Short mmCIF file of C-alpha atoms and ligand atoms in Angstrom, two decimals:
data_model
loop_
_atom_site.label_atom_id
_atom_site.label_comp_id
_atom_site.label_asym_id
_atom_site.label_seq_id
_atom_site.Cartn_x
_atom_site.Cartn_y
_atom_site.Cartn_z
CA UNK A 1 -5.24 16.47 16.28
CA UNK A 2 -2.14 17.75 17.78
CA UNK A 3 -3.66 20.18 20.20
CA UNK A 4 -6.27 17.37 21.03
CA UNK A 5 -3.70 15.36 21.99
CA UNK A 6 -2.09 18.15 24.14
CA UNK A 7 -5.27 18.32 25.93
CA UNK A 8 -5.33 14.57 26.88
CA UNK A 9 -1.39 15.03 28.32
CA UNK A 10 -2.35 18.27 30.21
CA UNK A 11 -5.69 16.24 31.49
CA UNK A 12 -3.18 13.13 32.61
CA UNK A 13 -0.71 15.63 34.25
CA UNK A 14 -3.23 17.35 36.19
CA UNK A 15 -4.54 14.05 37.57
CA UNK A 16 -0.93 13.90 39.02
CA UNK A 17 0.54 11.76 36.34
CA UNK A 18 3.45 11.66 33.73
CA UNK A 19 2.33 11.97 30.32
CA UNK A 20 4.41 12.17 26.95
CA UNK A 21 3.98 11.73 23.12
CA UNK A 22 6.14 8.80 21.93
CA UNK A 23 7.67 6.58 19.44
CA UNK A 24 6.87 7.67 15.81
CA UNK A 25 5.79 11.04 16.54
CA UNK A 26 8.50 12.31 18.67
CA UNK A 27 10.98 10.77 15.37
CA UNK A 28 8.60 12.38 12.58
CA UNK A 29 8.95 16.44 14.46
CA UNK A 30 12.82 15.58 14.53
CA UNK A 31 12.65 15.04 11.05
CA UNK A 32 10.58 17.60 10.11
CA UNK A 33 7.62 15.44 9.16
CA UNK A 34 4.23 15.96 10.05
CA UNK A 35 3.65 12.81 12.10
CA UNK A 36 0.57 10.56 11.28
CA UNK A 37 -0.77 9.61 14.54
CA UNK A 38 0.34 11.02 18.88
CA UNK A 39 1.23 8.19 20.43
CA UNK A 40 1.06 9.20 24.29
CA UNK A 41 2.69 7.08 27.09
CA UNK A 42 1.47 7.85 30.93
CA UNK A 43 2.10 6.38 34.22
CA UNK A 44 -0.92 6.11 34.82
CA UNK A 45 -2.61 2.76 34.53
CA UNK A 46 -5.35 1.12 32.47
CA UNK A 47 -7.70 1.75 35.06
CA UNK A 48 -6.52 5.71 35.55
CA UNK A 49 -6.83 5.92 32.05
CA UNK A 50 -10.34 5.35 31.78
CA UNK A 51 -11.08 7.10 35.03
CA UNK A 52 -10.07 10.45 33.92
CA UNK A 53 -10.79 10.75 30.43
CA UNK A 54 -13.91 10.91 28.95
CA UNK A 55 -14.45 8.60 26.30
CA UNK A 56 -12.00 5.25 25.89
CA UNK A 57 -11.94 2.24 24.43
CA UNK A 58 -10.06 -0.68 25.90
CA UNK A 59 -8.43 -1.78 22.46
CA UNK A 60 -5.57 -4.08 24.25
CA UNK A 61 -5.90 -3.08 28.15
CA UNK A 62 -4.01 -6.42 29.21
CA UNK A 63 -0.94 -4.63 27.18
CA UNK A 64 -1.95 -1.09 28.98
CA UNK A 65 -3.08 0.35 25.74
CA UNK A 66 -6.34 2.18 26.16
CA UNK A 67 -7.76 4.73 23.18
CA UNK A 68 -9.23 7.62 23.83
CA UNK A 69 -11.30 9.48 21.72
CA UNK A 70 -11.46 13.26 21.57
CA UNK A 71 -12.82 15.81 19.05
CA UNK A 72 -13.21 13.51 16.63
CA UNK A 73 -9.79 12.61 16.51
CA UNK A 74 -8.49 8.75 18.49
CA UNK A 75 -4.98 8.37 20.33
CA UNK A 76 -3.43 5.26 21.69
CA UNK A 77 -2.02 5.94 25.09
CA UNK A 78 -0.23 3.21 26.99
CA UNK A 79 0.98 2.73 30.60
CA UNK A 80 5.05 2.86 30.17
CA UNK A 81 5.61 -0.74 30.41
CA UNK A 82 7.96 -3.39 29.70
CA UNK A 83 7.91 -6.88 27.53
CA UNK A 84 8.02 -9.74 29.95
CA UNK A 85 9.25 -12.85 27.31
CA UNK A 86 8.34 -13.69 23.86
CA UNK A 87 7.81 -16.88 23.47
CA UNK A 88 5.98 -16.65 20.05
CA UNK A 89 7.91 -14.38 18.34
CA UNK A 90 5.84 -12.19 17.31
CA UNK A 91 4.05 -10.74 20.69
CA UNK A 92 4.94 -10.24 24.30
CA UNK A 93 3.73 -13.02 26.52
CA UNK A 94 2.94 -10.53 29.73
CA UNK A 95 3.75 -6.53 30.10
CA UNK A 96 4.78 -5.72 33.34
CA UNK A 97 4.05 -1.71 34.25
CA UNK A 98 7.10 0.23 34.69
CA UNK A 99 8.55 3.77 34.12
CA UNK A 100 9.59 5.79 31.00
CA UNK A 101 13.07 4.67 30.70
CA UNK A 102 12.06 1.27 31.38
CA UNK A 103 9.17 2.26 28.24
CA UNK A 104 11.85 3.50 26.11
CA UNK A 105 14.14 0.13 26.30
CA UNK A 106 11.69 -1.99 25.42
CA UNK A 107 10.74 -0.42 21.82
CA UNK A 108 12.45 -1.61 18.44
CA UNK A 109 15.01 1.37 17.25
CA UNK A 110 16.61 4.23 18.95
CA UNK A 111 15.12 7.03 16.61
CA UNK A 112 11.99 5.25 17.35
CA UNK A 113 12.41 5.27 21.71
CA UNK A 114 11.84 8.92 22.58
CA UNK A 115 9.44 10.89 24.72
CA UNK A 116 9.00 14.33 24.21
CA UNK A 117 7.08 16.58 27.15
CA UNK A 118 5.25 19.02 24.76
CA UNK A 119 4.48 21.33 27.42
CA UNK A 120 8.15 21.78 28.31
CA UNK A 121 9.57 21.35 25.31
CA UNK A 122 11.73 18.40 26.51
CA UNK A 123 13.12 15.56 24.63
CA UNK A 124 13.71 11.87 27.09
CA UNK A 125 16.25 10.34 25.12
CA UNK A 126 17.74 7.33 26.80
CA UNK A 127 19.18 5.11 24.12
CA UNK A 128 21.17 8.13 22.16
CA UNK A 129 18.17 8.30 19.33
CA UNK A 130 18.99 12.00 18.52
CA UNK A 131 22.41 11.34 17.85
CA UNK A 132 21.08 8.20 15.59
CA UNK A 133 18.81 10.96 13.99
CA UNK A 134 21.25 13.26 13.16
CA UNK A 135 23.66 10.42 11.56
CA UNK A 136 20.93 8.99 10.02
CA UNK A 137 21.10 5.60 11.56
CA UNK A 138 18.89 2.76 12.06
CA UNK A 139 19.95 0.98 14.88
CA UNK A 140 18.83 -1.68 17.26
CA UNK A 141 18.33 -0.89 21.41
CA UNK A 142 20.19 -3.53 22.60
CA UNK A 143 21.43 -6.70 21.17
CA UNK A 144 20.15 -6.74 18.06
CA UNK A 145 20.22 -10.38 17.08
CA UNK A 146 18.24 -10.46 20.43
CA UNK A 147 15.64 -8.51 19.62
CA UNK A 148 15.24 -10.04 16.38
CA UNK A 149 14.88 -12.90 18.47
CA UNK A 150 12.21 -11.07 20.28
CA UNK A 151 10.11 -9.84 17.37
CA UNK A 152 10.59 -11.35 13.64
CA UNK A 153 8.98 -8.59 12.31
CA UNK A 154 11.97 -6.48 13.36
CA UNK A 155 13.20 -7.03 10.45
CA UNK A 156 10.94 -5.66 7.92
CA UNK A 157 10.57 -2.85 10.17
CA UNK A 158 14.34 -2.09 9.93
CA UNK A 159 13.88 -2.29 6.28
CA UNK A 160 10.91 0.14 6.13
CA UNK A 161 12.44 2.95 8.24
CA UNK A 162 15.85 2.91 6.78
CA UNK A 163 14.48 3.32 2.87
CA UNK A 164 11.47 5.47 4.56
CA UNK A 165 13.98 8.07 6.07
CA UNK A 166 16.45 7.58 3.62
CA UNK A 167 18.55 6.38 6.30
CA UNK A 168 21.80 4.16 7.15
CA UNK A 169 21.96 0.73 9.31
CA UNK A 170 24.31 0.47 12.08
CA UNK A 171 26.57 -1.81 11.44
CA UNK A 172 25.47 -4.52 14.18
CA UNK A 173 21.89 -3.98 13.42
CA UNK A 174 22.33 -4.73 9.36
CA UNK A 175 24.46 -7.79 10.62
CA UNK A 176 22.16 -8.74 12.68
CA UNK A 177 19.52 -8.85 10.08
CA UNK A 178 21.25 -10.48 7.75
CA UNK A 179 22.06 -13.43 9.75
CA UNK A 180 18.62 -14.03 11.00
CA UNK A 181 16.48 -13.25 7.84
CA UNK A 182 15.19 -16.50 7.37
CA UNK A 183 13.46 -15.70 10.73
CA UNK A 184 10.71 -13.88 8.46
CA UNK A 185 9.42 -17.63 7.57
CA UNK A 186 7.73 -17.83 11.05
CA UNK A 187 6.12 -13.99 10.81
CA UNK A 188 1.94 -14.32 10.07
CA UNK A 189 1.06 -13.41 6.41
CA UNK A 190 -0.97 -10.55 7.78
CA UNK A 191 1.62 -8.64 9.22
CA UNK A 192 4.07 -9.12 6.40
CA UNK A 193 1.42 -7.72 4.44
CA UNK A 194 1.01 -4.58 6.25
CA UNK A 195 4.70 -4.20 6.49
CA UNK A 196 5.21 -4.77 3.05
CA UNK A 197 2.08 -2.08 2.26
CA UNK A 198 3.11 0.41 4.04
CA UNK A 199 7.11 0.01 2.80
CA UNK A 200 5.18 -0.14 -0.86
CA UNK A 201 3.31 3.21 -0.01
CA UNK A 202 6.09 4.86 1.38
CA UNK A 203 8.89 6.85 -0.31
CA UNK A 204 11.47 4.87 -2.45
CA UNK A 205 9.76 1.55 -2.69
CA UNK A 206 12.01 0.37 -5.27
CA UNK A 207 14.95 0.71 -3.22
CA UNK A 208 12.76 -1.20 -0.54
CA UNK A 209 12.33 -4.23 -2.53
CA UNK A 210 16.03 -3.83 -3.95
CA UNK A 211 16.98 -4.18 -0.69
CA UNK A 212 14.69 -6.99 0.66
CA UNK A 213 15.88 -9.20 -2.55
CA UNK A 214 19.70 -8.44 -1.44
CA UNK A 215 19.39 -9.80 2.25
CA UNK A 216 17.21 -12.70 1.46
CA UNK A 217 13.75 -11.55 2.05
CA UNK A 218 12.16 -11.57 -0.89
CA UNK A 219 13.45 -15.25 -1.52
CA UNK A 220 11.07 -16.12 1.37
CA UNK A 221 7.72 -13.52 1.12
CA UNK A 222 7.49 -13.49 -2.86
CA UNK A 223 9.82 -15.55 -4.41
CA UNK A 224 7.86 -15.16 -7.88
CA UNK A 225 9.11 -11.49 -7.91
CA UNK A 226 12.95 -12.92 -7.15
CA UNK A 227 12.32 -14.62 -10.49
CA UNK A 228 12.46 -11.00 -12.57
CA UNK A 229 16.01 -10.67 -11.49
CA UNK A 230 18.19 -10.96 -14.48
CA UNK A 231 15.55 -11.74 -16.70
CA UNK A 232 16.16 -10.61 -20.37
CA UNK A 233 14.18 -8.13 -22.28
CA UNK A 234 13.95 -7.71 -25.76
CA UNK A 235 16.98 -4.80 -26.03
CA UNK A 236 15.20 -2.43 -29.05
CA UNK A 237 12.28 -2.02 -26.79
CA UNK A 238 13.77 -2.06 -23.23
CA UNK A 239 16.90 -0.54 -22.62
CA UNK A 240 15.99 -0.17 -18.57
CA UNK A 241 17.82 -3.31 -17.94
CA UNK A 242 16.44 -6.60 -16.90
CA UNK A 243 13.18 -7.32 -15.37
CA UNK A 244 13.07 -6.19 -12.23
CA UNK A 245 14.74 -3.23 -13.23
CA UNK A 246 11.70 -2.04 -15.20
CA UNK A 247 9.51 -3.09 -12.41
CA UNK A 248 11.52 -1.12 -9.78
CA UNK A 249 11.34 2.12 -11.92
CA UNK A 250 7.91 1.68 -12.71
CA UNK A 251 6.74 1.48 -9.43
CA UNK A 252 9.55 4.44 -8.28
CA UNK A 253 7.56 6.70 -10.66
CA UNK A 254 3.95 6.07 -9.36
CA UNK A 255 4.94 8.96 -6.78
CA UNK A 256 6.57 10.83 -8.83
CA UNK A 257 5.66 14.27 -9.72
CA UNK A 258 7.99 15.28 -12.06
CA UNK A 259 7.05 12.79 -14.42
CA UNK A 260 3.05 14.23 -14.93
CA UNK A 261 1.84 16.99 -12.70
CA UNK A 262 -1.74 16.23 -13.90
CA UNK A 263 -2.39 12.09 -13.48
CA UNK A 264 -5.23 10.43 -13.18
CA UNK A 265 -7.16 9.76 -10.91
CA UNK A 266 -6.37 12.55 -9.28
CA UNK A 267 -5.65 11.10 -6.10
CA UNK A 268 -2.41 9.46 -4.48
CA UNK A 269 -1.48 5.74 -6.32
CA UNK A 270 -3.73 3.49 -4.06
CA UNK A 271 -2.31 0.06 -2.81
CA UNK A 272 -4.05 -1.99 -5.24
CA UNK A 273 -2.07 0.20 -8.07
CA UNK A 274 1.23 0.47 -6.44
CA UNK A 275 1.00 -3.89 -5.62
CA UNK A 276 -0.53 -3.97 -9.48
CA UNK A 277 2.53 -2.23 -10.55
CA UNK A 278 5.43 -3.95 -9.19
CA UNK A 279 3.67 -7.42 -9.71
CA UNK A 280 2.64 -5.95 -13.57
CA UNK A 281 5.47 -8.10 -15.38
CA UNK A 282 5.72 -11.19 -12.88
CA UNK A 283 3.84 -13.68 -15.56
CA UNK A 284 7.72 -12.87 -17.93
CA UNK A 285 9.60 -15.26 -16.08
CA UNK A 286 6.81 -18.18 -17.24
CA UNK A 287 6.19 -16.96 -20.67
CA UNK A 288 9.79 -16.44 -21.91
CA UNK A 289 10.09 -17.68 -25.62
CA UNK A 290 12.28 -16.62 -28.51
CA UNK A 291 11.13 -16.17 -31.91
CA UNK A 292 12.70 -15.51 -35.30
CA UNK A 293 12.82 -11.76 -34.54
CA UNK A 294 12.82 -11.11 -30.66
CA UNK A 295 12.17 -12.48 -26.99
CA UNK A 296 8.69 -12.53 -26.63
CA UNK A 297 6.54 -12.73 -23.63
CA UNK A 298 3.01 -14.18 -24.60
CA UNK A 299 0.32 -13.67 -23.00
CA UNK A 300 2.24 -12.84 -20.05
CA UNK A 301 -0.64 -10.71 -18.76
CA UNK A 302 -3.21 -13.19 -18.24
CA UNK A 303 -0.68 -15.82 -16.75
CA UNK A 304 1.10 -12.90 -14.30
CA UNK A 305 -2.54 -11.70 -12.86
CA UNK A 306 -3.17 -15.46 -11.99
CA UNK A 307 0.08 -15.20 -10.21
CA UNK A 308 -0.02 -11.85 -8.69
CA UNK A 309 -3.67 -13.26 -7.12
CA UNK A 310 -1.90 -16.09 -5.31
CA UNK A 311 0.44 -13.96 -4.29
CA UNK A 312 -1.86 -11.83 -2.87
CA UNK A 313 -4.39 -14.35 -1.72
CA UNK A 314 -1.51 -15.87 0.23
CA UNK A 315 -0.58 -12.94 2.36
CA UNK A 316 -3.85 -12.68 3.19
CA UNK A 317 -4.94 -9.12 1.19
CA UNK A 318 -8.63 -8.59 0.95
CA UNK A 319 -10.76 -9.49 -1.99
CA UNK A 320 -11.50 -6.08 -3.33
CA UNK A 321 -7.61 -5.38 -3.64
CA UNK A 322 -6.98 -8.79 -4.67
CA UNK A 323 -9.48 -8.54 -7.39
CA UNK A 324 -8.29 -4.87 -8.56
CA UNK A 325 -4.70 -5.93 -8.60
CA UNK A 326 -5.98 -8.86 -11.19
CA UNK A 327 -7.88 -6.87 -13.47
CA UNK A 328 -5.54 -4.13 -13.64
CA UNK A 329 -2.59 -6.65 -14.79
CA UNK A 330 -4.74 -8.74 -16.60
CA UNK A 331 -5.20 -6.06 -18.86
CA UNK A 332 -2.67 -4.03 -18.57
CA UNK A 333 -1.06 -4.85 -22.42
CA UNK A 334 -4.79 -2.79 -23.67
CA UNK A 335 -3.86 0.26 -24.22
CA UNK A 336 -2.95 -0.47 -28.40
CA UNK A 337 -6.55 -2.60 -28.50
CA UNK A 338 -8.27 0.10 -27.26
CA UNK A 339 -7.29 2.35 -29.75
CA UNK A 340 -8.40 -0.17 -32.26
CA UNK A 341 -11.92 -0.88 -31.35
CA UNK A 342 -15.45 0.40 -31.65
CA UNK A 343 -16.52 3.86 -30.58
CA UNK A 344 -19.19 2.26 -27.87
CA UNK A 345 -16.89 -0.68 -27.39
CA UNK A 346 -13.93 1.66 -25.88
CA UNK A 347 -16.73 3.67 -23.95
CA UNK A 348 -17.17 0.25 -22.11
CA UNK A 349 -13.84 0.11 -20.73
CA UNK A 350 -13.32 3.65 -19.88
CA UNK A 351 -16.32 3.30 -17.51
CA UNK A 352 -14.77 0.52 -15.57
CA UNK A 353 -14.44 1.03 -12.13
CA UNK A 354 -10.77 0.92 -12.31
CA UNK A 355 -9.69 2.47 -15.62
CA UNK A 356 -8.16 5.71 -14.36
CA UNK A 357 -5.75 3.56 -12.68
CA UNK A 358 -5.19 1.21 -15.48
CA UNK A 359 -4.24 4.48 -17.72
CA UNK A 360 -1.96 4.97 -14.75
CA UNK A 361 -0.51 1.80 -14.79
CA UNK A 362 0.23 2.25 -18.52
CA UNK A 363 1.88 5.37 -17.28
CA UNK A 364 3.87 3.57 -15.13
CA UNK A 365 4.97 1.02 -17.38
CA UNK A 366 5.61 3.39 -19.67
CA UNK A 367 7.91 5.15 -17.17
CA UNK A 368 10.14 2.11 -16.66
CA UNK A 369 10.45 1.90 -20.04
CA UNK A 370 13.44 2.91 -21.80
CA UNK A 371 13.52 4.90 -24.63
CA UNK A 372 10.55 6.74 -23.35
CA UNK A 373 7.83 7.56 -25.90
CA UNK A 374 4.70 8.51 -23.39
CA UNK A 375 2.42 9.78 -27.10
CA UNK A 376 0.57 6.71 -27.03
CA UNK A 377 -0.55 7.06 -23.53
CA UNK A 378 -1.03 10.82 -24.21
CA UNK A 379 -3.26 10.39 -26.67
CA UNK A 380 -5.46 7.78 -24.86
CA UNK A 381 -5.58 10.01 -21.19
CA UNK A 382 -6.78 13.02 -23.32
CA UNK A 383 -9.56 10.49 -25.69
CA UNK A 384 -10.43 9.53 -22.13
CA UNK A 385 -10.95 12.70 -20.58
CA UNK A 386 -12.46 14.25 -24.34
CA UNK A 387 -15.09 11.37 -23.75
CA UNK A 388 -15.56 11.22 -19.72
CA UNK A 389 -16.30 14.52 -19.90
CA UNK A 390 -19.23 13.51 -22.91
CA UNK A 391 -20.66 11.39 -20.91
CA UNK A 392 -21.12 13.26 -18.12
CA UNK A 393 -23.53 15.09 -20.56
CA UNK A 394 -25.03 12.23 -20.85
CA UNK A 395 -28.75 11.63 -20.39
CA UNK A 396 -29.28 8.78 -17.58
CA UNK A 397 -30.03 5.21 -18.38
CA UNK A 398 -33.00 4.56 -20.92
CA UNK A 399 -34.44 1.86 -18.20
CA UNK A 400 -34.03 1.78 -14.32
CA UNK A 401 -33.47 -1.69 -12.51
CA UNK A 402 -37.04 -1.81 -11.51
CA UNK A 403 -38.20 -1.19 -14.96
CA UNK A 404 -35.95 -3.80 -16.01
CA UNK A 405 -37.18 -6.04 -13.64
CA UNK A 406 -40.90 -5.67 -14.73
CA UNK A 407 -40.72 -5.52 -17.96
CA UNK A 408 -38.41 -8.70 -18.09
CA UNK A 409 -40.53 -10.51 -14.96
CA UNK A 410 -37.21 -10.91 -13.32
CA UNK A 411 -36.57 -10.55 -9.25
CA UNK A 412 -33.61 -8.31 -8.24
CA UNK A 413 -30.21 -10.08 -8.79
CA UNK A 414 -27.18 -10.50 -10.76
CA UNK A 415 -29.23 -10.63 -14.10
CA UNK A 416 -30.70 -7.55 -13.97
CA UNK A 417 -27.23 -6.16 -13.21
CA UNK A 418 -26.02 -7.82 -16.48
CA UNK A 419 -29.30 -6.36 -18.48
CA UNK A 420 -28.70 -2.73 -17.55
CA UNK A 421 -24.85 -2.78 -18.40
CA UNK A 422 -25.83 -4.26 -21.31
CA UNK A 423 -28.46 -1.38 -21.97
CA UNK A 424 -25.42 1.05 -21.30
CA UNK A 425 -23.45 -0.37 -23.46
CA UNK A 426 -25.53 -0.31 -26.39
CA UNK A 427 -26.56 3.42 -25.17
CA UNK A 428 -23.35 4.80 -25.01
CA UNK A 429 -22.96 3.16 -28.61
CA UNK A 430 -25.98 4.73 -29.84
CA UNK A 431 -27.67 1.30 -30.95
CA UNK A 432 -30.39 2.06 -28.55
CA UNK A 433 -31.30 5.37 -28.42
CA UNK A 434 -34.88 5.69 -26.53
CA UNK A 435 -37.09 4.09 -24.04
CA UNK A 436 -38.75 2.65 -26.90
CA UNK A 437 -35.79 0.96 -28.38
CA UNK A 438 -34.63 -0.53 -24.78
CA UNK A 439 -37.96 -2.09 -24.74
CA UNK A 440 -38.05 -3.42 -27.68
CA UNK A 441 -34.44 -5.00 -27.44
CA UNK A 442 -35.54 -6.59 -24.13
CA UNK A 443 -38.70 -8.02 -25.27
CA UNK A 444 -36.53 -9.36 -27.92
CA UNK A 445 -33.56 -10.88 -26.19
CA UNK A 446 -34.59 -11.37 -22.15
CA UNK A 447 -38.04 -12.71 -22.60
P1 ATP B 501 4.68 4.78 11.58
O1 ATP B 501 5.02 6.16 11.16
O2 ATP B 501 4.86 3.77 10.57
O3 ATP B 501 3.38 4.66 12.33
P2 ATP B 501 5.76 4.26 14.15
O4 ATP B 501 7.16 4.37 14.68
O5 ATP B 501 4.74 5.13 14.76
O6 ATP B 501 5.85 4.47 12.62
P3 ATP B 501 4.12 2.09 14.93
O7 ATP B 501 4.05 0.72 14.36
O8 ATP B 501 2.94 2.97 14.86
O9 ATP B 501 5.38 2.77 14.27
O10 ATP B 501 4.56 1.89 16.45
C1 ATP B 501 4.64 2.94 17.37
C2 ATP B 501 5.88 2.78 18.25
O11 ATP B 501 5.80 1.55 18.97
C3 ATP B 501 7.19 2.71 17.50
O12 ATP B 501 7.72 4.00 17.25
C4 ATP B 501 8.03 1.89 18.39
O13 ATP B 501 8.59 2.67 19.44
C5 ATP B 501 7.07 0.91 19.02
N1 ATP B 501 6.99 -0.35 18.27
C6 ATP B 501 6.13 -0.66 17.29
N2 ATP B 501 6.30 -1.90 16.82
C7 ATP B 501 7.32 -2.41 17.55
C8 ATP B 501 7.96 -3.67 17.57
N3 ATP B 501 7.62 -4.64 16.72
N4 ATP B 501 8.95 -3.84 18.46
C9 ATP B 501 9.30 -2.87 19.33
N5 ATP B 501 8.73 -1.67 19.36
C10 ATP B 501 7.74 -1.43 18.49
MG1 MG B 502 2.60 5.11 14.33
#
């Protein structure tokens, strides 16, 4: 991707224009991080763009931004332009083509505002963002309450780099911030939701939140999860602290690698599992009670996925994280049940489609817990691999859908999805073990 993207700033220059990578990029090779994305910023215009490379696509060409599309890899390139009024808030009402310095002014945060000629080697720096780098500042170009002003999302932004980089605020900018935080209010769900993801995906998302609660933005996105704050635990089983203290370290360990260099799944926590895990606890607050022996939390499961869902549904997430984020909370208190029931019965659950991340949740959880005791969820990640691995010896299902279909007279649909987990399920608990006997059992019950 990188030497693609060399190949579209040689192709500008040689058309007799000024091309440089910009922004995040220029930031992440300062830092020594292998940037995501090459941003590239050119004189030339929309039209240039599209003229001299081969294959574009005119994502936002009344902003200048054009992508191109090379080796398989896409780049956003945009003319160096400036913001010309926002009257929304949110987007610029005009650009106006400019030059690079011009370009550089009009971004959000000095580390974020340089160019960088990779075919010289040169860093354009006009807003002092290496000296910001190297004191590990986050800091506004500008007036800061003015570009607040500008762009509400600003703030979030500021939020996400500073805990990203591990970084410090200016002074001015964290005033700044804190003054006009209730600002967020007016942001579109959708964006606070991508900010928010990618803060929650990022490194130290615990310290993100901490610090979103502290100037007033959590109060405003989720104020559910404000509600965890101080709220008591039952001391012989949580000695974490309150909460949101639990939450916070449960969702700190998701990413980290000390705590179980062999997880599962395999992969990197997705974003249903990392939302899933700070919003685990959030039905606590509502199901409080005291007994005779200890604070209690009944049923807090089933009320806090109903909550994390209309948390979710209102910032707009899609259904398919929405729904994971439910089931995983919803039954994330299984793991002693499961131990309890039926051979065939626990198969069931371990071939949900979101069980590896479940046990991972209960890893989580059980991470944020202290005294740490992880047996319980030792015991159930190797019963779960012992049998995963089982049934991958397994022969395939006794019936097919279309068999199902005919033999029950039924047209494709929901039922005969319903029929064939059935059929699994009494498989995998060896009621039914031929053809024969899944006949049988459907003549029986489906005709
Ligand atoms: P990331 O690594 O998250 O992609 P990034 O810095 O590349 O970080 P982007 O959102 O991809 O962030 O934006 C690219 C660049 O555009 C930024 O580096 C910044 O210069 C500029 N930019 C993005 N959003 C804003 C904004 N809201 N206000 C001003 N400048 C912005
Ligand atoms: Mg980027």
């Amino acid at each position: 991707m990188k030497s693609t993207s060399l190949e579209i700033i040689e192709d500008l220059k040689k058309a007799g224009y000024e091309a440089y990578w910009a922004g995040g990029c220029v930031r992440d090779m300062l830092l020594g991080i292998q940037p995501k994305d090459f941003d590239i910023v050119t004189s030339a215009k929309p039209d240039d763009i599209e003229r001299i490379l081969e294959h574009t696509v005119p994502i936002g060409k009344q902003f200048g931004v054009i992508l191109a599309i090379k080796n398989g890899h896409s780049f956003e390139i945009a003319t160096f332009r400036s913001d010309a009024g926002y009257s929304d808030g949110r987007r610029p009402d005009a650009v106006e083509f400019t030059n690079a310095r011009e370009d550089a002014l009009r971004r959000d945060f000095t580390i974020n505002a340089m160019l960088y000629d990779p075919s010289t080697e040169q860093i354009m720096d006009y807003v002092d963002g290496q000296k910001d780098i190297r004191d590990r500042l986050i800091r506004f170009i500008g007036n800061p309450e003015e570009r607040i002003k500008e762009d509400h999302l600003r703030i979030l932004r500021a939020v996400r780099f500073r805990n990203a980089f591990d970084f410090q605020y200016h002074p001015e900018t964290y005033q700044a911030i804190k003054k006009h935080v209730h600002l967020i209010e007016n942001i579109s769900p959708n964006r606070i939701a991508d900010e928010l993801s990618k803060m929650i995906m990022g490194n130290s998302p615990g310290r993100a939140f901490e610090e979103l609660f502290e100037i007033g933005a959590l109060e405003i996105i989720i104020p559910e999860l404000c509600k965890l704050k101080g709220l008591a635990q039952p001391l012989m089983y949580h000695q974490e602290g309150d909460v949101w203290d639990h939450a916070m370290k449960a969702l700190n360990s998701l990413t980290d690698e000390e705590i179980d260099p062999n997880p599962l799944p395999a992969e990197p926590p997705s974003l249903a599992l990392k939302w899933a895990t700070v919003l685990h606890d959030i039905g606590k607050y509502e199901t409080f009670a005291q007994d005779q022996q200890r604070i209690r939390y009944d049923h807090h499961a089933e009320v806090g996925s109903d909550i994390a869902k209309k948390i979710l549904t209102r910032l707009n997430f899609s259904n398919k994280i929405i729904d994971r984020v439910h089931w995983l909370i919803r039954h994330h208190m299984m793991i002693v049940p499961l131990f309890e029931m039926p051979d065939g019965r626990r198969r069931h659950w371990f071939l949900q489609a979101g069980f590896e991340e479940l046990l991972e949740l209960n890893r989580a959880d059980t991470v944020g817990t202290e005294p740490l005791d992880l047996s319980q969820y030792e015991k159930l990640k190797l019963l779960y691999r012992h049998e995963i691995a089982k049934l991958k010896l397994m022969p395939k299902n006794l019936l097919s859908g279309k068999e199902i279909m005919k033999i029950c007279n039924l047209p494709e649909g929901e039922k005969v999805g319903e029929i064939i987990k059935d059929l699994r399920d009494k498989q995998l608990s060896h009621e039914l073990k031929t053809k024969a006997d899944a006949k049988k059992y459907l003549l029986k019950h489906f005709l």
